[in-house]
Amino acid sequence: LLIVGCAPFTFSNLQSAKMTHKGNVEFTPSYSSSINTNYFGFQTAYGLNERKNFRLRLERIMVDFDVFENDSSGFIDMSIFNFKANITHLSFGIKYQLLKNKSAIYLPISLTKNDINSDIIKQIEPTYIHSFTLGKYFEFNPSIKALIPLDSNFKDYLLAYNLGFGISSNLSKWVIRPEVGMLSSPFEEGGLPHMSIGLSIYP
């Protein structure tokens, strides 16, 4: 279900509900790990105004299913896979402020392509993010994301639930972002987990 054309999807979030100020930029390199899959990513944001940011994300996904035995994750029957693959993910869109420093919605379009073929999986990924700032050094950023296919060949959507944290001595300059999450289907049991780490820099 999750491997469409041998391509797992990017579903981490690694951002808060806070906005990058007008004319400023944000950079967030990141690493994520899921079931025998490694994600090396980079996000950037540009402040269009105090309520809107343009965001761009590029991620390289490396899959190695050669080591799976004949078992199942409970969500995907891993015994049917025996391959290695490299995948590129690109997404971009507008992030809108709902409540200042507390909640935002991000509306990106994503393109995901496997190196071994020309098929591109196109999705829209509406994301709701809420941030809780705890003192000067810590924030908590739960989010929910829907992965909705734009290709008529794929009709089902997926949901990603992420729990992100922000740790810094100065949240306005840099933030370390550990995160855990789960990708699931409303139509199936189980899910695909991830663990991620990012570093947001505000030059």
PDB file of C-alpha atoms in Angstrom:
ATOM      1  CA  LEU A   1       0.000   0.000   0.000  1.00  0.00           C
ATOM      2  CA  LEU A   2       2.703   2.500   0.966  1.00  0.00           C
ATOM      3  CA  ILE A   3       5.140   1.416  -1.729  1.00  0.00           C
ATOM      4  CA  VAL A   4       3.660   2.775  -4.931  1.00  0.00           C
ATOM      5  CA  GLY A   5       6.005   2.155  -7.835  1.00  0.00           C
ATOM      6  CA  CYS A   6       8.609   1.143  -5.223  1.00  0.00           C
ATOM      7  CA  ALA A   7       8.589   4.643  -3.681  1.00  0.00           C
ATOM      8  CA  PRO A   8       8.017   5.290   0.036  1.00  0.00           C
ATOM      9  CA  PHE A   9       6.721   8.736   0.851  1.00  0.00           C
ATOM     10  CA  THR A  10       8.252  11.546   2.884  1.00  0.00           C
ATOM     11  CA  PHE A  11       5.914  12.124   5.832  1.00  0.00           C
ATOM     12  CA  SER A  12       7.934  13.832   8.574  1.00  0.00           C
ATOM     13  CA  ASN A  13       7.248  17.511   9.318  1.00  0.00           C
ATOM     14  CA  LEU A  14      10.291  19.057  11.099  1.00  0.00           C
ATOM     15  CA  GLN A  15       8.913  22.566  11.517  1.00  0.00           C
ATOM     16  CA  SER A  16       6.895  24.575  14.001  1.00  0.00           C
ATOM     17  CA  ALA A  17       3.815  26.736  13.502  1.00  0.00           C
ATOM     18  CA  LYS A  18       5.957  29.857  13.769  1.00  0.00           C
ATOM     19  CA  MET A  19       6.498  31.990  10.679  1.00  0.00           C
ATOM     20  CA  THR A  20       9.729  33.198   9.126  1.00  0.00           C
ATOM     21  CA  HIS A  21       9.513  37.004   9.132  1.00  0.00           C
ATOM     22  CA  LYS A  22       9.090  38.976   5.914  1.00  0.00           C
ATOM     23  CA  GLY A  23      12.268  38.923   3.824  1.00  0.00           C
ATOM     24  CA  ASN A  24      14.002  36.405   6.114  1.00  0.00           C
ATOM     25  CA  VAL A  25      14.948  32.806   5.398  1.00  0.00           C
ATOM     26  CA  GLU A  26      15.086  29.531   7.319  1.00  0.00           C
ATOM     27  CA  PHE A  27      17.211  26.469   6.521  1.00  0.00           C
ATOM     28  CA  THR A  28      16.577  22.990   7.955  1.00  0.00           C
ATOM     29  CA  PRO A  29      18.799  20.044   7.007  1.00  0.00           C
ATOM     30  CA  SER A  30      17.435  16.755   8.363  1.00  0.00           C
ATOM     31  CA  TYR A  31      17.773  13.000   8.602  1.00  0.00           C
ATOM     32  CA  SER A  32      14.940  10.487   9.022  1.00  0.00           C
ATOM     33  CA  SER A  33      14.850   6.731   9.440  1.00  0.00           C
ATOM     34  CA  SER A  34      11.973   4.343   8.831  1.00  0.00           C
ATOM     35  CA  ILE A  35      11.743   0.611   8.077  1.00  0.00           C
ATOM     36  CA  ASN A  36      15.091   0.038   6.299  1.00  0.00           C
ATOM     37  CA  THR A  37      14.723   3.450   4.665  1.00  0.00           C
ATOM     38  CA  ASN A  38      16.953   6.498   5.145  1.00  0.00           C
ATOM     39  CA  TYR A  39      15.878  10.037   4.275  1.00  0.00           C
ATOM     40  CA  PHE A  40      18.397  12.861   3.807  1.00  0.00           C
ATOM     41  CA  GLY A  41      16.542  16.146   3.455  1.00  0.00           C
ATOM     42  CA  PHE A  42      16.725  19.900   3.282  1.00  0.00           C
ATOM     43  CA  GLN A  43      13.943  22.467   3.796  1.00  0.00           C
ATOM     44  CA  THR A  44      13.978  26.204   3.319  1.00  0.00           C
ATOM     45  CA  ALA A  45      11.401  28.901   4.005  1.00  0.00           C
ATOM     46  CA  TYR A  46      11.140  32.493   2.842  1.00  0.00           C
ATOM     47  CA  GLY A  47       8.952  35.100   4.550  1.00  0.00           C
ATOM     48  CA  LEU A  48       6.554  36.596   1.999  1.00  0.00           C
ATOM     49  CA  ASN A  49       4.895  38.646   4.743  1.00  0.00           C
ATOM     50  CA  GLU A  50       4.118  38.246   8.440  1.00  0.00           C
ATOM     51  CA  ARG A  51       1.350  35.700   7.743  1.00  0.00           C
ATOM     52  CA  LYS A  52       2.681  33.752   4.744  1.00  0.00           C
ATOM     53  CA  ASN A  53       5.840  31.775   4.016  1.00  0.00           C
ATOM     54  CA  PHE A  54       6.931  29.999   0.872  1.00  0.00           C
ATOM     55  CA  ARG A  55       8.513  26.637   1.713  1.00  0.00           C
ATOM     56  CA  LEU A  56      10.543  24.208  -0.369  1.00  0.00           C
ATOM     57  CA  ARG A  57      11.699  20.709   0.545  1.00  0.00           C
ATOM     58  CA  LEU A  58      14.111  18.380  -1.237  1.00  0.00           C
ATOM     59  CA  GLU A  59      14.789  14.889   0.063  1.00  0.00           C
ATOM     60  CA  ARG A  60      16.812  11.920  -1.090  1.00  0.00           C
ATOM     61  CA  ILE A  61      15.324   8.590  -0.017  1.00  0.00           C
ATOM     62  CA  MET A  62      17.371   5.390   0.070  1.00  0.00           C
ATOM     63  CA  VAL A  63      15.510   2.106   0.441  1.00  0.00           C
ATOM     64  CA  ASP A  64      17.060  -1.301   1.153  1.00  0.00           C
ATOM     65  CA  PHE A  65      14.554  -4.156   1.467  1.00  0.00           C
ATOM     66  CA  ASP A  66      17.109  -6.901   0.729  1.00  0.00           C
ATOM     67  CA  VAL A  67      17.483  -7.792   4.404  1.00  0.00           C
ATOM     68  CA  PHE A  68      13.812  -8.393   5.159  1.00  0.00           C
ATOM     69  CA  GLU A  69      12.826 -11.891   6.129  1.00  0.00           C
ATOM     70  CA  ASN A  70       9.510 -13.497   5.332  1.00  0.00           C
ATOM     71  CA  ASP A  71       7.462 -11.571   7.805  1.00  0.00           C
ATOM     72  CA  SER A  72       5.154  -8.580   7.863  1.00  0.00           C
ATOM     73  CA  SER A  73       5.220  -5.193   9.534  1.00  0.00           C
ATOM     74  CA  GLY A  74       1.485  -5.524  10.198  1.00  0.00           C
ATOM     75  CA  PHE A  75       0.889  -2.794   7.656  1.00  0.00           C
ATOM     76  CA  ILE A  76       2.994  -3.915   4.687  1.00  0.00           C
ATOM     77  CA  ASP A  77       3.857  -7.496   3.806  1.00  0.00           C
ATOM     78  CA  MET A  78       7.629  -7.021   3.609  1.00  0.00           C
ATOM     79  CA  SER A  79       8.224 -10.533   2.262  1.00  0.00           C
ATOM     80  CA  ILE A  80       7.149  -9.433  -1.239  1.00  0.00           C
ATOM     81  CA  PHE A  81       9.992  -6.888  -1.507  1.00  0.00           C
ATOM     82  CA  ASN A  82      13.573  -7.677  -2.417  1.00  0.00           C
ATOM     83  CA  PHE A  83      15.212  -4.584  -3.887  1.00  0.00           C
ATOM     84  CA  LYS A  84      17.217  -1.435  -3.348  1.00  0.00           C
ATOM     85  CA  ALA A  85      15.984   1.913  -4.626  1.00  0.00           C
ATOM     86  CA  ASN A  86      16.897   5.586  -4.608  1.00  0.00           C
ATOM     87  CA  ILE A  87      14.067   8.096  -4.704  1.00  0.00           C
ATOM     88  CA  THR A  88      13.869  11.880  -4.941  1.00  0.00           C
ATOM     89  CA  HIS A  89      11.153  13.888  -3.199  1.00  0.00           C
ATOM     90  CA  LEU A  90      10.406  17.542  -3.989  1.00  0.00           C
ATOM     91  CA  SER A  91       7.647  19.569  -2.360  1.00  0.00           C
ATOM     92  CA  PHE A  92       6.753  23.253  -2.274  1.00  0.00           C
ATOM     93  CA  GLY A  93       3.860  25.423  -1.156  1.00  0.00           C
ATOM     94  CA  ILE A  94       2.543  28.204   1.032  1.00  0.00           C
ATOM     95  CA  LYS A  95       2.389  28.122   4.822  1.00  0.00           C
ATOM     96  CA  TYR A  96      -0.358  30.290   6.370  1.00  0.00           C
ATOM     97  CA  GLN A  97      -0.449  31.606   9.918  1.00  0.00           C
ATOM     98  CA  LEU A  98      -3.704  30.918  11.790  1.00  0.00           C
ATOM     99  CA  LEU A  99      -2.733  32.033  15.305  1.00  0.00           C
ATOM    100  CA  LYS A 100       0.569  33.861  15.770  1.00  0.00           C
ATOM    101  CA  ASN A 101       3.306  31.472  16.961  1.00  0.00           C
ATOM    102  CA  LYS A 102       0.647  28.880  17.812  1.00  0.00           C
ATOM    103  CA  SER A 103      -0.983  27.338  14.752  1.00  0.00           C
ATOM    104  CA  ALA A 104      -0.501  27.241  11.001  1.00  0.00           C
ATOM    105  CA  ILE A 105      -1.543  25.318   7.929  1.00  0.00           C
ATOM    106  CA  TYR A 106       0.884  24.304   5.201  1.00  0.00           C
ATOM    107  CA  LEU A 107      -0.371  23.426   1.697  1.00  0.00           C
ATOM    108  CA  PRO A 108       2.431  21.848  -0.374  1.00  0.00           C
ATOM    109  CA  ILE A 109       2.356  19.906  -3.619  1.00  0.00           C
ATOM    110  CA  SER A 110       4.822  17.007  -3.667  1.00  0.00           C
ATOM    111  CA  LEU A 111       6.530  15.114  -6.485  1.00  0.00           C
ATOM    112  CA  THR A 112       8.172  11.749  -5.734  1.00  0.00           C
ATOM    113  CA  LYS A 113      10.218   9.880  -8.350  1.00  0.00           C
ATOM    114  CA  ASN A 114      12.081   6.576  -8.301  1.00  0.00           C
ATOM    115  CA  ASP A 115      15.427   6.616 -10.139  1.00  0.00           C
ATOM    116  CA  ILE A 116      14.648   3.410 -12.027  1.00  0.00           C
ATOM    117  CA  ASN A 117      11.579   4.659 -13.893  1.00  0.00           C
ATOM    118  CA  SER A 118       9.969   7.863 -15.140  1.00  0.00           C
ATOM    119  CA  ASP A 119       6.796   7.691 -13.047  1.00  0.00           C
ATOM    120  CA  ILE A 120       6.210  10.660 -10.747  1.00  0.00           C
ATOM    121  CA  ILE A 121       3.811  10.368  -7.817  1.00  0.00           C
ATOM    122  CA  LYS A 122       2.011  13.711  -7.399  1.00  0.00           C
ATOM    123  CA  GLN A 123       0.246  14.569  -4.144  1.00  0.00           C
ATOM    124  CA  ILE A 124      -1.156  17.510  -2.242  1.00  0.00           C
ATOM    125  CA  GLU A 125      -0.252  17.356   1.445  1.00  0.00           C
ATOM    126  CA  PRO A 126      -2.346  19.720   3.619  1.00  0.00           C
ATOM    127  CA  THR A 127      -0.696  19.918   7.049  1.00  0.00           C
ATOM    128  CA  TYR A 128      -1.938  21.396  10.308  1.00  0.00           C
ATOM    129  CA  ILE A 129       0.745  22.344  12.858  1.00  0.00           C
ATOM    130  CA  HIS A 130       0.265  23.510  16.447  1.00  0.00           C
ATOM    131  CA  SER A 131       3.119  24.789  18.607  1.00  0.00           C
ATOM    132  CA  PHE A 132       3.451  25.017  22.374  1.00  0.00           C
ATOM    133  CA  THR A 133       6.383  27.117  23.583  1.00  0.00           C
ATOM    134  CA  LEU A 134       7.566  26.088  27.037  1.00  0.00           C
ATOM    135  CA  GLY A 135       9.833  28.773  28.458  1.00  0.00           C
ATOM    136  CA  LYS A 136      12.754  30.131  26.452  1.00  0.00           C
ATOM    137  CA  TYR A 137      14.384  26.882  25.407  1.00  0.00           C
ATOM    138  CA  PHE A 138      11.765  24.309  24.442  1.00  0.00           C
ATOM    139  CA  GLU A 139       8.777  23.895  22.140  1.00  0.00           C
ATOM    140  CA  PHE A 140       6.412  21.050  21.289  1.00  0.00           C
ATOM    141  CA  ASN A 141       5.016  20.770  17.747  1.00  0.00           C
ATOM    142  CA  PRO A 142       2.323  18.145  17.054  1.00  0.00           C
ATOM    143  CA  SER A 143       1.054  18.024  13.479  1.00  0.00           C
ATOM    144  CA  ILE A 144      -1.213  16.042  11.188  1.00  0.00           C
ATOM    145  CA  LYS A 145      -0.753  15.702   7.445  1.00  0.00           C
ATOM    146  CA  ALA A 146      -2.943  14.167   4.727  1.00  0.00           C
ATOM    147  CA  LEU A 147      -1.213  12.727   1.646  1.00  0.00           C
ATOM    148  CA  ILE A 148      -3.806  13.037  -1.114  1.00  0.00           C
ATOM    149  CA  PRO A 149      -2.923  11.645  -4.562  1.00  0.00           C
ATOM    150  CA  LEU A 150      -3.446  13.869  -7.595  1.00  0.00           C
ATOM    151  CA  ASP A 151      -3.130  10.936  -9.993  1.00  0.00           C
ATOM    152  CA  SER A 152      -6.383   9.187 -10.852  1.00  0.00           C
ATOM    153  CA  ASN A 153      -4.587   5.817 -10.673  1.00  0.00           C
ATOM    154  CA  PHE A 154      -4.349   6.182  -6.873  1.00  0.00           C
ATOM    155  CA  LYS A 155      -7.575   6.885  -5.036  1.00  0.00           C
ATOM    156  CA  ASP A 156      -6.749   6.309  -1.351  1.00  0.00           C
ATOM    157  CA  TYR A 157      -5.175   8.919   0.868  1.00  0.00           C
ATOM    158  CA  LEU A 158      -2.818   8.474   3.825  1.00  0.00           C
ATOM    159  CA  LEU A 159      -2.495  10.291   7.150  1.00  0.00           C
ATOM    160  CA  ALA A 160       0.733  11.206   8.942  1.00  0.00           C
ATOM    161  CA  TYR A 161       0.780  11.987  12.671  1.00  0.00           C
ATOM    162  CA  ASN A 162       3.964  13.642  13.931  1.00  0.00           C
ATOM    163  CA  LEU A 163       5.199  14.701  17.357  1.00  0.00           C
ATOM    164  CA  GLY A 164       8.026  17.185  17.010  1.00  0.00           C
ATOM    165  CA  PHE A 165      10.123  19.004  19.590  1.00  0.00           C
ATOM    166  CA  GLY A 166      12.278  22.112  19.458  1.00  0.00           C
ATOM    167  CA  ILE A 167      15.319  22.546  21.714  1.00  0.00           C
ATOM    168  CA  SER A 168      17.571  25.615  21.725  1.00  0.00           C
ATOM    169  CA  SER A 169      19.288  28.215  23.871  1.00  0.00           C
ATOM    170  CA  ASN A 170      17.813  30.810  21.480  1.00  0.00           C
ATOM    171  CA  LEU A 171      14.685  29.694  19.599  1.00  0.00           C
ATOM    172  CA  SER A 172      14.871  32.705  17.261  1.00  0.00           C
ATOM    173  CA  LYS A 173      18.359  31.747  15.972  1.00  0.00           C
ATOM    174  CA  TRP A 174      18.553  27.965  15.797  1.00  0.00           C
ATOM    175  CA  VAL A 175      16.478  24.949  16.868  1.00  0.00           C
ATOM    176  CA  ILE A 176      17.292  21.236  17.100  1.00  0.00           C
ATOM    177  CA  ARG A 177      14.187  19.317  15.990  1.00  0.00           C
ATOM    178  CA  PRO A 178      13.812  15.665  17.085  1.00  0.00           C
ATOM    179  CA  GLU A 179      10.586  14.104  15.857  1.00  0.00           C
ATOM    180  CA  VAL A 180       8.699  10.817  15.808  1.00  0.00           C
ATOM    181  CA  GLY A 181       5.675   9.981  13.708  1.00  0.00           C
ATOM    182  CA  MET A 182       3.469   7.425  12.037  1.00  0.00           C
ATOM    183  CA  LEU A 183       2.048   7.102   8.527  1.00  0.00           C
ATOM    184  CA  SER A 184      -1.232   5.232   8.400  1.00  0.00           C
ATOM    185  CA  SER A 185      -4.195   4.521   6.184  1.00  0.00           C
ATOM    186  CA  PRO A 186      -7.818   5.075   7.257  1.00  0.00           C
ATOM    187  CA  PHE A 187      -8.598   1.836   5.390  1.00  0.00           C
ATOM    188  CA  GLU A 188      -5.941  -0.471   6.876  1.00  0.00           C
ATOM    189  CA  GLU A 189      -4.605  -1.458  10.288  1.00  0.00           C
ATOM    190  CA  GLY A 190      -1.099  -0.656  11.453  1.00  0.00           C
ATOM    191  CA  GLY A 191       1.271   2.038  10.287  1.00  0.00           C
ATOM    192  CA  LEU A 192       4.758   2.995   9.190  1.00  0.00           C
ATOM    193  CA  PRO A 193       6.861   4.775  11.868  1.00  0.00           C
ATOM    194  CA  HIS A 194       9.743   7.211  11.534  1.00  0.00           C
ATOM    195  CA  MET A 195      12.334   8.857  13.753  1.00  0.00           C
ATOM    196  CA  SER A 196      13.851  12.143  12.564  1.00  0.00           C
ATOM    197  CA  ILE A 197      16.231  14.895  13.550  1.00  0.00           C
ATOM    198  CA  GLY A 198      16.578  18.353  11.995  1.00  0.00           C
ATOM    199  CA  LEU A 199      18.378  21.599  12.669  1.00  0.00           C
ATOM    200  CA  SER A 200      16.588  24.854  11.822  1.00  0.00           C
ATOM    201  CA  ILE A 201      18.851  27.873  11.300  1.00  0.00           C
ATOM    202  CA  TYR A 202      17.610  31.465  11.034  1.00  0.00           C
ATOM    203  CA  PRO A 203      20.519  33.540   9.634  1.00  0.00           C
TER     204      PRO A 203
END
